Coordinates of C-alpha atoms in Angstrom, one line a residue:
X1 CA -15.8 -91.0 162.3
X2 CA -15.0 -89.0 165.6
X3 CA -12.0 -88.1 167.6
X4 CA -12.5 -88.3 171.4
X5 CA -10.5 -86.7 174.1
X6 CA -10.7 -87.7 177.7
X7 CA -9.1 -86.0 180.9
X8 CA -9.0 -86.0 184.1
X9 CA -10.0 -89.7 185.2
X10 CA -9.9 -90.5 189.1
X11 CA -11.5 -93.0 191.2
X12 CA -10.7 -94.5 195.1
X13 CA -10.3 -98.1 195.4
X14 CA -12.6 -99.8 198.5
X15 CA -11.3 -100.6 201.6
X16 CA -8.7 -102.8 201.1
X17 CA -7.8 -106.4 202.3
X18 CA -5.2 -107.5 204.5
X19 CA -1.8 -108.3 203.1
X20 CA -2.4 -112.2 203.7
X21 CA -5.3 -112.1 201.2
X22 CA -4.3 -109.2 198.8
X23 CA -3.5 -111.4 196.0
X24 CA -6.7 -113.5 196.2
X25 CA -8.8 -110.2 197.0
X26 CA -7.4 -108.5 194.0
X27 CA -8.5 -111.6 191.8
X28 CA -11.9 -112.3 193.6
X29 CA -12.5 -108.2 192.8
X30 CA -11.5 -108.6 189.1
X31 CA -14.0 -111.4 188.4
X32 CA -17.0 -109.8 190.5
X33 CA -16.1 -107.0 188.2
X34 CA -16.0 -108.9 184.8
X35 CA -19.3 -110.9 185.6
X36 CA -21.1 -107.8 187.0
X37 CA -20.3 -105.6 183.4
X38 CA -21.6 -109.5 181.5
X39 CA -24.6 -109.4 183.6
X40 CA -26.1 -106.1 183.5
X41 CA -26.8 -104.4 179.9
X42 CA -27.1 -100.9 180.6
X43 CA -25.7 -100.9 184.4
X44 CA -25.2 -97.4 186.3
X45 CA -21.4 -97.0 185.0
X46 CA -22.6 -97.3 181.4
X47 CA -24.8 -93.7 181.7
X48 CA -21.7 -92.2 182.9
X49 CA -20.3 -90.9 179.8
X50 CA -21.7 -87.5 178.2
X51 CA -21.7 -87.5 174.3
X52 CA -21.5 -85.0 171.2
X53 CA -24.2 -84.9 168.6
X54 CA -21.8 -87.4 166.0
X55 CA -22.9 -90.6 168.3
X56 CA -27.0 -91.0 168.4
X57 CA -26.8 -94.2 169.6
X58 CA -25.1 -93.4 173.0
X59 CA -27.6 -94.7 175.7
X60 CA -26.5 -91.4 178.4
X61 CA -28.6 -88.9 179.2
X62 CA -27.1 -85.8 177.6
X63 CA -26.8 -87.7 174.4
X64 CA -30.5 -89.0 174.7
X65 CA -31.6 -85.2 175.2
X66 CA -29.1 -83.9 172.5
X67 CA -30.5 -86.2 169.8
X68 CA -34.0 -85.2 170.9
X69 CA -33.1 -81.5 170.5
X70 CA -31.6 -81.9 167.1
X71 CA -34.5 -83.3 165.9
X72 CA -36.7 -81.1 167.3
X73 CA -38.6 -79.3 164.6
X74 CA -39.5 -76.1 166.7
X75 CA -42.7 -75.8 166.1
X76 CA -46.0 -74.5 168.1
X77 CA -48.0 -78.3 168.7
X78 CA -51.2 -78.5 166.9
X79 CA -52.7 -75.4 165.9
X80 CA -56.5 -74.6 165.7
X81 CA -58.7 -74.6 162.6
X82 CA -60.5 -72.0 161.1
X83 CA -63.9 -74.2 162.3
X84 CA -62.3 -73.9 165.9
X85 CA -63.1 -70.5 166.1
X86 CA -66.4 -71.5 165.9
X87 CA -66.8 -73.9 168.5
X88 CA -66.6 -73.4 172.4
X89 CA -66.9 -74.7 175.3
X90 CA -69.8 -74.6 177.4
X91 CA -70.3 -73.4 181.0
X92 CA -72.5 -73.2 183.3
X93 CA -76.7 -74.8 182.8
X94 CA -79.7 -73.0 180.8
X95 CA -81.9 -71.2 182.9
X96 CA -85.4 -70.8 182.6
X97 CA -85.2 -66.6 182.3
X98 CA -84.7 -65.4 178.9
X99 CA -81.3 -63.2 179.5
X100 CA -80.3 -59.8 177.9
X101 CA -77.0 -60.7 175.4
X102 CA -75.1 -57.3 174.8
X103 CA -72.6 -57.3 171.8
X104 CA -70.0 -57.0 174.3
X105 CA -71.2 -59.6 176.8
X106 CA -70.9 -61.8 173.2
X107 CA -67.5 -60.8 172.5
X108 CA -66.2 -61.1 176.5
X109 CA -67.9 -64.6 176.8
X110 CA -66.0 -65.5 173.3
X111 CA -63.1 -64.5 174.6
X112 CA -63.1 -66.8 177.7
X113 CA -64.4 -69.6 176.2
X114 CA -64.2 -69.8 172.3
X115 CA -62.8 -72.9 171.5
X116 CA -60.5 -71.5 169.0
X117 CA -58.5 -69.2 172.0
X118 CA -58.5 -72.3 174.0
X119 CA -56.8 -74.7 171.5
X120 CA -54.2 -71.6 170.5
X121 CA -53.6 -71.4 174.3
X122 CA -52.5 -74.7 174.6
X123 CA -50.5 -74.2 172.0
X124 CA -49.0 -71.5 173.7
X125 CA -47.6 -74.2 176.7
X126 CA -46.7 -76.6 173.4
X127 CA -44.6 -74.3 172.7
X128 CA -42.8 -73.3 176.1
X129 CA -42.7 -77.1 176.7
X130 CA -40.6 -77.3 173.7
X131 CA -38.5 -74.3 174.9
X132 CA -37.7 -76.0 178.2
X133 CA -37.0 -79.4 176.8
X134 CA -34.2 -77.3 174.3
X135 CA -32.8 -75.8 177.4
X136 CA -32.3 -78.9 179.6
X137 CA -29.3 -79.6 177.2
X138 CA -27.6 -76.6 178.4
X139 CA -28.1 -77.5 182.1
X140 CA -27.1 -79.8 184.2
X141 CA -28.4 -83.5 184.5
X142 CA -27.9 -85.1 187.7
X143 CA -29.0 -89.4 187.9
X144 CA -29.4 -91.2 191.1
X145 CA -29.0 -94.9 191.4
X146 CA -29.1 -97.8 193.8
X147 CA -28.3 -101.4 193.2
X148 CA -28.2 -104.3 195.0
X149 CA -26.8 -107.3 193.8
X150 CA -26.1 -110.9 194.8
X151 CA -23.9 -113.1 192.7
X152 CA -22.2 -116.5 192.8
X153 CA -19.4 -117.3 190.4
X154 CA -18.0 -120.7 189.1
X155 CA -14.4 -119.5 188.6
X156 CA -13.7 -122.5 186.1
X157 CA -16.0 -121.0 184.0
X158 CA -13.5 -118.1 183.0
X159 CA -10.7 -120.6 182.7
X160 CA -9.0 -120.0 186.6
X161 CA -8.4 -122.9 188.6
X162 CA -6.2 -122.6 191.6
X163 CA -5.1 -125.9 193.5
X164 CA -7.1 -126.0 196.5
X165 CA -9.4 -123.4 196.4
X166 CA -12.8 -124.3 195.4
X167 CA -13.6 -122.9 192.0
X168 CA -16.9 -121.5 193.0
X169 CA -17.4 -118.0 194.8
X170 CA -20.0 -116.8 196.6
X171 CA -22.7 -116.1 197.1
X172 CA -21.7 -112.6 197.6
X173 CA -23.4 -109.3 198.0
X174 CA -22.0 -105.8 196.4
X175 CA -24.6 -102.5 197.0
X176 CA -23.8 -99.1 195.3
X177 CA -25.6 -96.0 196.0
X178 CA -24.6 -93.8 193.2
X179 CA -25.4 -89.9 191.5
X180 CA -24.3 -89.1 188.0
X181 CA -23.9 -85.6 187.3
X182 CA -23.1 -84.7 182.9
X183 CA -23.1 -80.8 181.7
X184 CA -22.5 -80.1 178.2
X185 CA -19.6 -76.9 178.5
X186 CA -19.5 -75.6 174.9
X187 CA -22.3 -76.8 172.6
X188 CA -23.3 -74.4 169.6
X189 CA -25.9 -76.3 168.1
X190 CA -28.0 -76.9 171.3
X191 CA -27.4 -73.3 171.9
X192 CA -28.9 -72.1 168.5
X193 CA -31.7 -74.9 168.9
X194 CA -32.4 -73.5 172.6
X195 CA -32.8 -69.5 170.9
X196 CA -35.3 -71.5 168.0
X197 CA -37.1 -72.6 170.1
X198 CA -37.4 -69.4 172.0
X199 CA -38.3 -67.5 169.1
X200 CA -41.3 -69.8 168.6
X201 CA -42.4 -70.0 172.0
X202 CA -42.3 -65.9 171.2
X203 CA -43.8 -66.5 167.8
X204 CA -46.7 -68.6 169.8
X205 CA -47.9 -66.2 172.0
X206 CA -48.1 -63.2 169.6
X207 CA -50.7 -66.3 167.6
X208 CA -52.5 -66.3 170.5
X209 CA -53.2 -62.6 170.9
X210 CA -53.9 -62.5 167.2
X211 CA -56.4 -65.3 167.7
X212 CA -58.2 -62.8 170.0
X213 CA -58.8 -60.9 167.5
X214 CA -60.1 -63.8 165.3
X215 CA -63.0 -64.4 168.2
X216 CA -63.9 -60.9 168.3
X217 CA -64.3 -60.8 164.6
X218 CA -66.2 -64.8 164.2
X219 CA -68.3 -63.2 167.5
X220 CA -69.1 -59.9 165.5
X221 CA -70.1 -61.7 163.0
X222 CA -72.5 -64.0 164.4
X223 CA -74.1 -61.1 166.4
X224 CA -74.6 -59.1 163.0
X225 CA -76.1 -62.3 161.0
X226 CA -79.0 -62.0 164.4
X227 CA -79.5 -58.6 164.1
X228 CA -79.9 -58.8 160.6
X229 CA -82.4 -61.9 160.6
X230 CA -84.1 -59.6 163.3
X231 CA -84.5 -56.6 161.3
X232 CA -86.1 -59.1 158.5
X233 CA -88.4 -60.5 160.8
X234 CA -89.2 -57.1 161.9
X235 CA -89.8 -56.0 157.9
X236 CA -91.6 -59.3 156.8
X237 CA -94.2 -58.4 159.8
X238 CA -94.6 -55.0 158.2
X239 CA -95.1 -56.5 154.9
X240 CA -97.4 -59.3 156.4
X241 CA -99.4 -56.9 158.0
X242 CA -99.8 -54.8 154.3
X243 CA -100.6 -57.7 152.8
X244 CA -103.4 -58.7 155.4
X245 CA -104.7 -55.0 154.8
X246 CA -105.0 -55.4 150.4
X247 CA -106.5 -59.0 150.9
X248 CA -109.3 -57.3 153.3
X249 CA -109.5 -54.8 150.7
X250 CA -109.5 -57.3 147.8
X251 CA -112.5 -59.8 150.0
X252 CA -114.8 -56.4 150.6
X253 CA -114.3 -55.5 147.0
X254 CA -115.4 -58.6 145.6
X255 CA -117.9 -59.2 147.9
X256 CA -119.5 -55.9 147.0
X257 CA -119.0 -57.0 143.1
X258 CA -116.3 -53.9 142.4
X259 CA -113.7 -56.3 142.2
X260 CA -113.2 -59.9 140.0
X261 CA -112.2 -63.3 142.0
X262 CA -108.8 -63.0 140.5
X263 CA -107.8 -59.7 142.8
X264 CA -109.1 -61.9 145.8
X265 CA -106.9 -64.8 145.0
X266 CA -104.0 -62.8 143.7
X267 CA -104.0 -61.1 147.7
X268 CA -103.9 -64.4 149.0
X269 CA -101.1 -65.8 147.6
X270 CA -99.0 -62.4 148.2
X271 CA -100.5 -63.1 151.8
X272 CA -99.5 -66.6 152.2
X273 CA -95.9 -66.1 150.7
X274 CA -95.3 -63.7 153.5
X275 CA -96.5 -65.5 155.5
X276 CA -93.7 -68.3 154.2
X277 CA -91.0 -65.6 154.4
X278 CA -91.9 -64.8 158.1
X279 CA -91.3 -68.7 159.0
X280 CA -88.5 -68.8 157.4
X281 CA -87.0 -65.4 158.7
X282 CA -87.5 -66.9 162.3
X283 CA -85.9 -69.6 161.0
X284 CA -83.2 -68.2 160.3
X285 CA -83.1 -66.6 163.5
X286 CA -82.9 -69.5 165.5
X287 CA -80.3 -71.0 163.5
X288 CA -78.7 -68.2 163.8
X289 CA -78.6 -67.7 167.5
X290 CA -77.6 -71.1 167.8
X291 CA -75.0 -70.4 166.1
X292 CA -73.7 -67.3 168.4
X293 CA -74.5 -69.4 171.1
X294 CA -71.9 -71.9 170.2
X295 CA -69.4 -69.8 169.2
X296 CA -69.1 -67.5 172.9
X297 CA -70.1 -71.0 175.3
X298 CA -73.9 -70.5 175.7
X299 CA -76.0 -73.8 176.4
X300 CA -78.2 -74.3 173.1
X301 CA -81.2 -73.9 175.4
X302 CA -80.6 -71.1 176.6
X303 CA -83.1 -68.1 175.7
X304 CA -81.4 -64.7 175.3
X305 CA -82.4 -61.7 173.5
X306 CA -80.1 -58.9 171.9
X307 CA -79.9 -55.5 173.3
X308 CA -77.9 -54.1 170.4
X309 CA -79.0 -52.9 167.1
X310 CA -75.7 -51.2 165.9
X311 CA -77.7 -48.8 163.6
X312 CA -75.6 -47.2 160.6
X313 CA -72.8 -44.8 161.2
X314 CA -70.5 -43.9 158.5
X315 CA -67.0 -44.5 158.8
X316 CA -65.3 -41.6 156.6
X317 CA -62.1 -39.9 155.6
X318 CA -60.2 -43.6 156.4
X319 CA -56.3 -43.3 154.7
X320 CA -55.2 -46.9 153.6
X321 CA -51.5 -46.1 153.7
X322 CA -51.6 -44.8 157.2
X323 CA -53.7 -47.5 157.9
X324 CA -51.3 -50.1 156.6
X325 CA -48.2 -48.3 158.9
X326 CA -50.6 -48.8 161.6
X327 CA -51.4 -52.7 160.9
X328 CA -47.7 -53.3 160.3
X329 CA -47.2 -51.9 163.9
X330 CA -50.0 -53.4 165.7
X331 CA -51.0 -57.1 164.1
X332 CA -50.0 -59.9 166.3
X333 CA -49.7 -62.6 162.7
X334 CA -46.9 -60.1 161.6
X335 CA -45.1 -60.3 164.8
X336 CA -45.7 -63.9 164.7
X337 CA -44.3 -64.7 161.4
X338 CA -40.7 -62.8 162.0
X339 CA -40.6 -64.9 165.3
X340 CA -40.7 -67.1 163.0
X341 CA -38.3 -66.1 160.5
X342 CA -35.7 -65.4 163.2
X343 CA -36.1 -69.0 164.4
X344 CA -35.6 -70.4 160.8
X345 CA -32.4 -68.0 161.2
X346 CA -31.4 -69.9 164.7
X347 CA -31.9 -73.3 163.2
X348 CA -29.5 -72.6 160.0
X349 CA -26.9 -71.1 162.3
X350 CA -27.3 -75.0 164.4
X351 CA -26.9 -76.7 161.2
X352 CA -23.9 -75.4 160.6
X353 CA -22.6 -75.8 164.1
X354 CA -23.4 -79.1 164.0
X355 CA -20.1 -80.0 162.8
X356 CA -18.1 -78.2 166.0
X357 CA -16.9 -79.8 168.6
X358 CA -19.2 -80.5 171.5
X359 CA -17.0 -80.2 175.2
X360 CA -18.8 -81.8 177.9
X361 CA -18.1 -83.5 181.1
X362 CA -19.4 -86.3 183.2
X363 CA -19.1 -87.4 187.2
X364 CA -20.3 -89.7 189.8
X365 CA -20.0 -90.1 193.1
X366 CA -21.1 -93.2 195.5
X367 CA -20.9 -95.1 197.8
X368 CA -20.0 -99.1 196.7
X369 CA -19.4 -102.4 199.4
X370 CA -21.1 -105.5 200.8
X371 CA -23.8 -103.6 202.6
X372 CA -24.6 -100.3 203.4
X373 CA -22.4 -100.4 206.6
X374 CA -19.6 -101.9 204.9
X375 CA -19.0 -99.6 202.0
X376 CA -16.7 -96.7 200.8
X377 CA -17.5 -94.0 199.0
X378 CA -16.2 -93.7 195.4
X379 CA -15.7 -91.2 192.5
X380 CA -14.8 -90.5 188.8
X381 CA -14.9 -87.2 186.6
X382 CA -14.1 -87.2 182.9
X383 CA -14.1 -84.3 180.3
X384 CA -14.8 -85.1 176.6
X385 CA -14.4 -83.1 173.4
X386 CA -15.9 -84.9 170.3
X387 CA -15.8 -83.9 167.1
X388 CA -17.3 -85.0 163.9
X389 CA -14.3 -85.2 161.4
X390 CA -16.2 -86.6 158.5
X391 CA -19.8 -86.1 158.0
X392 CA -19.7 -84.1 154.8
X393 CA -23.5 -85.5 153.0
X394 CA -25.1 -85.4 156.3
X395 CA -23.9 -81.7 157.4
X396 CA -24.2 -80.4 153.7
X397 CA -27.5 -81.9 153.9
X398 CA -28.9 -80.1 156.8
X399 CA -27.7 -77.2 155.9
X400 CA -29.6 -77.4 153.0
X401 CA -32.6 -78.0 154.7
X402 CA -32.3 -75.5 157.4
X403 CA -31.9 -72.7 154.8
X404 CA -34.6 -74.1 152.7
X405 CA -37.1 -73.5 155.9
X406 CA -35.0 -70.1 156.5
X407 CA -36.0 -69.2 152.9
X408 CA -39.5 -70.2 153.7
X409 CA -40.4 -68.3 156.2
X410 CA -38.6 -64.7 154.4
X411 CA -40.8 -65.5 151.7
X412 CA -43.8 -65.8 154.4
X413 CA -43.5 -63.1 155.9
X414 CA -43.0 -61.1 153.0
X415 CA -46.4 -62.4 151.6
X416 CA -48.4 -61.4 154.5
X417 CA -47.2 -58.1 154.7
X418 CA -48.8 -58.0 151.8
X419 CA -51.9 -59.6 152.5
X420 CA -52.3 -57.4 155.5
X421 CA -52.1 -54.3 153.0
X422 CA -54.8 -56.2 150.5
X423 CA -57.0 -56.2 154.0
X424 CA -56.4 -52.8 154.8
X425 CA -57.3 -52.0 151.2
X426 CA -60.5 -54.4 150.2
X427 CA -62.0 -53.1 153.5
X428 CA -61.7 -49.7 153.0
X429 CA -63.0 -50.7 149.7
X430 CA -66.2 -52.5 151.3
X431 CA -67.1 -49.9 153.6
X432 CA -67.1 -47.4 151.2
X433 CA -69.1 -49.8 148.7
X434 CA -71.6 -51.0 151.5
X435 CA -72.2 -47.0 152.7
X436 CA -73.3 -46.1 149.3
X437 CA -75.2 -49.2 149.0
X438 CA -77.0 -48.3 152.4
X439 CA -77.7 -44.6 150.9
X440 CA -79.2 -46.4 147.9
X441 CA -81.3 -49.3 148.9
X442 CA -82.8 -46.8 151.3
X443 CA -83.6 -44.9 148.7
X444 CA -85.3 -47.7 147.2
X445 CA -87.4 -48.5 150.5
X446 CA -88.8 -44.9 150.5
X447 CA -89.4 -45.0 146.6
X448 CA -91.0 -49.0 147.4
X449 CA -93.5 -47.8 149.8
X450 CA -94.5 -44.6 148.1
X451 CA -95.2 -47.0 145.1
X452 CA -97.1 -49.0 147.0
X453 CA -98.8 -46.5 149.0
X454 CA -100.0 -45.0 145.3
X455 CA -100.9 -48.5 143.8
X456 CA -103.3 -49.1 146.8
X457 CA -105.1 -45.5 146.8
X458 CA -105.3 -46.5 142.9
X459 CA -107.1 -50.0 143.7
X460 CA -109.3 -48.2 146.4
X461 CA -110.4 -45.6 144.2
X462 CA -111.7 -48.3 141.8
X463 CA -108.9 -46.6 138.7
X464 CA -107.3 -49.9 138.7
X465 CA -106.9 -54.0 139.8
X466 CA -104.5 -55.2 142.8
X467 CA -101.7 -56.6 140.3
X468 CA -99.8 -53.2 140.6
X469 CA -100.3 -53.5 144.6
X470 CA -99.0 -57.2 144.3
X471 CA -95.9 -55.9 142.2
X472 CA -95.4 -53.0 144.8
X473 CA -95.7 -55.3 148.1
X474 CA -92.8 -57.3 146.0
X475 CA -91.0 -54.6 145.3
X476 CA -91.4 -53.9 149.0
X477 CA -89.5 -56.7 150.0
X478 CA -86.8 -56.5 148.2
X479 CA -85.6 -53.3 148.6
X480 CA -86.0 -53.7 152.7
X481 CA -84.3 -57.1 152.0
X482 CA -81.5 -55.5 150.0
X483 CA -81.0 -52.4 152.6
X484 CA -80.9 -54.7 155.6
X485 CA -78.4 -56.6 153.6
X486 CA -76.3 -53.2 153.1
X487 CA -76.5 -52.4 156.3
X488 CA -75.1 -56.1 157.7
X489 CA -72.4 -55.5 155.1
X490 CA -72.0 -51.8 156.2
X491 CA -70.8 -53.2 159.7
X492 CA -68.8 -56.1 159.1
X493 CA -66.8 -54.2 156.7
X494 CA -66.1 -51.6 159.7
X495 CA -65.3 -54.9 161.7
X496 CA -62.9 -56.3 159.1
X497 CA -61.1 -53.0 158.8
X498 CA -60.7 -53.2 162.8
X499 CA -59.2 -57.0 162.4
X500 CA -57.3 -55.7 159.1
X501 CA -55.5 -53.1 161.4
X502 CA -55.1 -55.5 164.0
X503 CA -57.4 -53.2 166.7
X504 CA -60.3 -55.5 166.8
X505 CA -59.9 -56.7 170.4
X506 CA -59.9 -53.4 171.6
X507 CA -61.1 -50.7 169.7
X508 CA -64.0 -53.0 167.5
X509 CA -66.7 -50.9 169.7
X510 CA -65.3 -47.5 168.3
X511 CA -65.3 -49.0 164.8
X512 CA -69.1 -50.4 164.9
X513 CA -70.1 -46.8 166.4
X514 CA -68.5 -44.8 163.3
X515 CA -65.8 -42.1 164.6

C-alpha cells in the first residue's frame, strides 16, 4: 500500500482553433488523445512520472535505476583465484639470446603482467562501475524523445455520431519533440546504497594493492624453487664427479687384483644413480623455470639465466608484537576488510530507510503539432512524495538480512586480525627454525665430506672395501640435499615475514638481504 502526493501540475494548451470550430476542435483533440494513449504502450508521457522504492514495477527511469540500486549487492565483480596469481600474460616474442633474469627484473615484470594483478584490476573498475551506477540515482536523469505519428479514426467506433459529419477522421499527423527531466530530492536509502558502494569501490582498491604483494611473494617464490634446483644441479655435479673418481679407483683396483668385482660394480651403480639425480635435477629446473616464466609474462621459449643467488643472511632480533602493530598499520587485506565492514554498516542503515518517504520530482518540456512548423511548445512539472505505509515482512526482512551481512563482515575482520598476527608469528617461527636448520645441515655437509674424504684414503690404502665410500657419497647427498633445502626455506620464511607485515612490495629486497 502507498500514499502518493502530487503538486504543482501545469501544462499550455496548443494553439487554438477559431471560435467557429472550437467545439468540434475540442472533440476532434479529445479522441486523437484517447486513441493515441490506446495505441502506444509505453508512449513518452508514461516515463514522465518519478517513483519511490514501494513501486518496482514503474516503467520510469528513476524507478528502473532505484530498483537496480536496491538490489545491488555491492560487491567487487569477480575476484581472482589463488591459481591466478600464477598465470600471466604474455608480451612481447622469444629471442634467440639467452637473457640475464635478476630477482627484481622477476618481481617488476610480475608486477606488470601477473595475471592475478590484472584480474584484481579489473575488479578495481567493477567496483567504481558499481559506485557510479549507485550515484546516478542521486542525479539528475534527463530523456529526449521524438515521435511522429499518423492516425485515422472511425469516430463510430467510440460510440459518437454527429448528423452530417462523416464519422471518420483523418488521416492526421501529430509530431512531439519532447525532454523528460526526474531528480530524486530526498532519498535515504539510495544515499546509504551510494556510500556502500563507495566503501567497496575503497575496499577494492586496497585488494588490489594487497594483491601486489601476493605477486611479489608467488614471484619470490618461483625464483627461490630455481635457485634451489640450481644449487642441486650444482651439488649432484660435485657428487657425480666423486663418484666418477671411486669407480676409476674401484676399475684400477680390480684390474690390478687388489680389489673384488663387487667394489667395481658397487661404484657403478653409485655412479649411474647420480647420474639419475643429475637428470632429474635439470629436470626440475626446467620445470621450474617454466614455471617463473609464466608467472612474470615470459614466452615459454625464452632462455634466461639467474643472476641472483640470495646466499644466507640471518634475520635476528625480529619482535612479533611490534611486528604485529606494524602489519595492522600497513596490510592492504585489513584495510580491505573494514571497507568492508563499513559498507555492511551503510547497507543496514538503507534497510532501514527503506521504509521513508522517497520526494522526487519529474518535468518535460516539448514541442507538440502537426508538423514541425506548426507546433507549440508544451510543459508539465510534478513533485511526488511516496511512502510505503505497510510493508512490515518485507522491511523486517531486510533488515534482517542487512545486519546478518553487517555481522559477517565484524566477525571477518576480527578473524583476520588474527590471522595476520598467526603470520607474523609462524614466520618468525620459520625463520628462526630454518636458520638453525641452515647452521645444522651445514654442519652435516662438512662432517659428510670429511667422512667421505676418510672412507676413500681408507679404500686407497687397501685397510678397507668401497661400501663405506658408497655409504659416505650417500651420506653426501643428503646432507647437501637437506642444507639446500634449509636454505630455500631460510629465504621464503624472510619473504613470508615481509608479506606477513604487509612490506613485501617494497622492502622484500631488504628482507632477502638480512638487516
Amino acid at each position: 500500500m502507498q500514499v502518493n502526493i502530487d503538486r504543482m501540475s501545469k501544462s499550455k494548451a496548443a494553439r487554438s482553433a477559431p471560435p467557429l470550430y472550437f467545439s468540434l476542435g475540442l472533440c476532434l483533440l479529445f479522441i486523437a488523445g484517447l486513441a493515441r494513449t490506446h495505441a502506444q504502450t509505453a508512449g513518452p508521457t508514461q516515463q514522465k512520472q518519478p517513483s519511490g522504492p514501494s513501486t518496482p514495477t514503474d516503467t520510469s527511469p528513476v524507478a528502473g535505476a532505484q530498483q537496480n540500486l536496491y538490489n545491488a549487492g555491492g560487491q567487487n565483480g569477480a575476484q581472482p583465484t589463488q591459481d591466478s596469481f600464477h598465470g600471466s600474460i604474455v608480451t612481447g616474442k622469444a629471442t634467440g639470446d639467452v637473457m640475464d633474469l635478476s630477482l627484481d627484473d622477476a618481481v617488476q615484470r610480475g608486477l606488470r603482467q601477473n595475471l592475478g594483478l590484472i584480474l584484481q584490476t579489473s575488479s578495481v573498475k567493477s567496483a567504481n562501475g558499481q559506485r557510479l551506477e549507485e550515484l546516478q540515482s542521486l542525479l539528475p536523469t534527463v530523456n529526449a524523445n521524438a515521435s511522429v505519428e499518423v492516425q485515422q479514426v472511425n469516430l463510430a467506433a467510440f460510440g459518437l455520431k454527429f448528423p452530417g459529419l462523416n464519422p471518420i477522421i483523418g488521416p492526421f499527423q501529430v509530431v512531439d519533440f519532447r525532454a523528460y527531466l526526474t531528480q530524486n530530492l530526498v532519498n535515504v536509502s539510495a544515499l546509504k546504497n551510494y556510500l556502500s558502494a563507495k566503501h567497496n569501490f575503497e575496499g577494492a582498491k586496497f585488494t588490489a594493492e594487497d594483491a601486489r604483494d601476493l605477486v611479489v611473494l608467488t614471484v619470490g617464490n618461483a625464483y627461490l624453487l630455481c635457485i634451489a634446483d640450481a644449487a642441486r644441479i650444482e651439488a649432484v655435479n660435485a657428487e657425480l664427479a666423486t663418484s666418477k673418481i671411486s669407480l676409476d679407483q674401484a676399475t684400477a683396483n680390480h684390474d690390478a687384483g687388489t680389489s673384488p668385482r663387487l667394489d667395481v660394480l658397487r661404484a657403478q651403480v653409485d655412479y649411474q644413480n647420480e647420474q639419475q639425480s643429475l637428470i632429474s635435477a635439470k629436470n626440475n629446473l626446467e620445470k621450474d623455470k617454466l614455471a617463473l616464466a609464466r608467472t612474470i609474462g615470459l614466452p615459454l621459449d625464452q632462455q634466461f639465466r639467474l643472476t641472483d643467488l640470495v646466499p644466507f643472511k640471518a634475520l635476528d632480533n625480529v619482535d612479533a608484537q611490534a611486528a604485529f602493530v606494524q602489519a595492522l598499520k600497513s596490510r592492504k587485506d585489513l584495510a580491505a576488510y573494514a571497507e568492508q565492514v563499513k559498507a555492511a554498516d551503510d547497507q543496514k542503515s538503507s534497510a532501514r530507510a527503506y521504509q521513508y518517504p522517497v520526494a522526487s520530482v519529474a518535468a518535460d518540456y516539448g514541442d507538440i503539432g502537426t508538423t514541425p512548423g506548426h507546433s507549440h511548445g508544451t510543459f508539465s512539472a510534478t513533485g511526488q512524495v511516496s511512502v510505503p505505509v505497510l510493508q512490515i515482512a518485507k522491511t523486517r526482512g531486510q533488515e534482517q538480512v542487512a545486519d546478518a551481512q553487517y555481522e559477517q563482515s565484524k566477525a571477518k575482520l576480527s578473524d583476520q586480525i588474527q590471522q595476520v598476527n598467526q603470520d607474523v608469528h609462524d614466520s618468525i617461527l620459520d625463520i628462526q627454525t630454518a636458520a638453525k636448520l641452515v647452521d645444522s645441515t651445514h654442519s652435516n655437509v662438512d662432517l659428510a665430506n670429511q667422512a667421505l674424504s676418510d672412507a676413500q684414503q681408507r679404500y686407497h690404502a687397501g685397510v678397507s672395501d668401497n661400501l663405506p665410500v658408497s655409504q659416505a657419497q650417500s651420506q653426501l647427498e643428503q646432507a647437501n640435499d637437506q642444507y639446500i633445502s634449509a636454505l630455500y626455506q631460510h629465504n621464503i620464511a624472510k619473504l613470508a615475514l615481509a608479506r606477513a607485515l604487509g612490506a613485501t612490495q617494497t622492502n622484500y629486497k631488504d628482507y632477502l638481504g638480512g638487516k
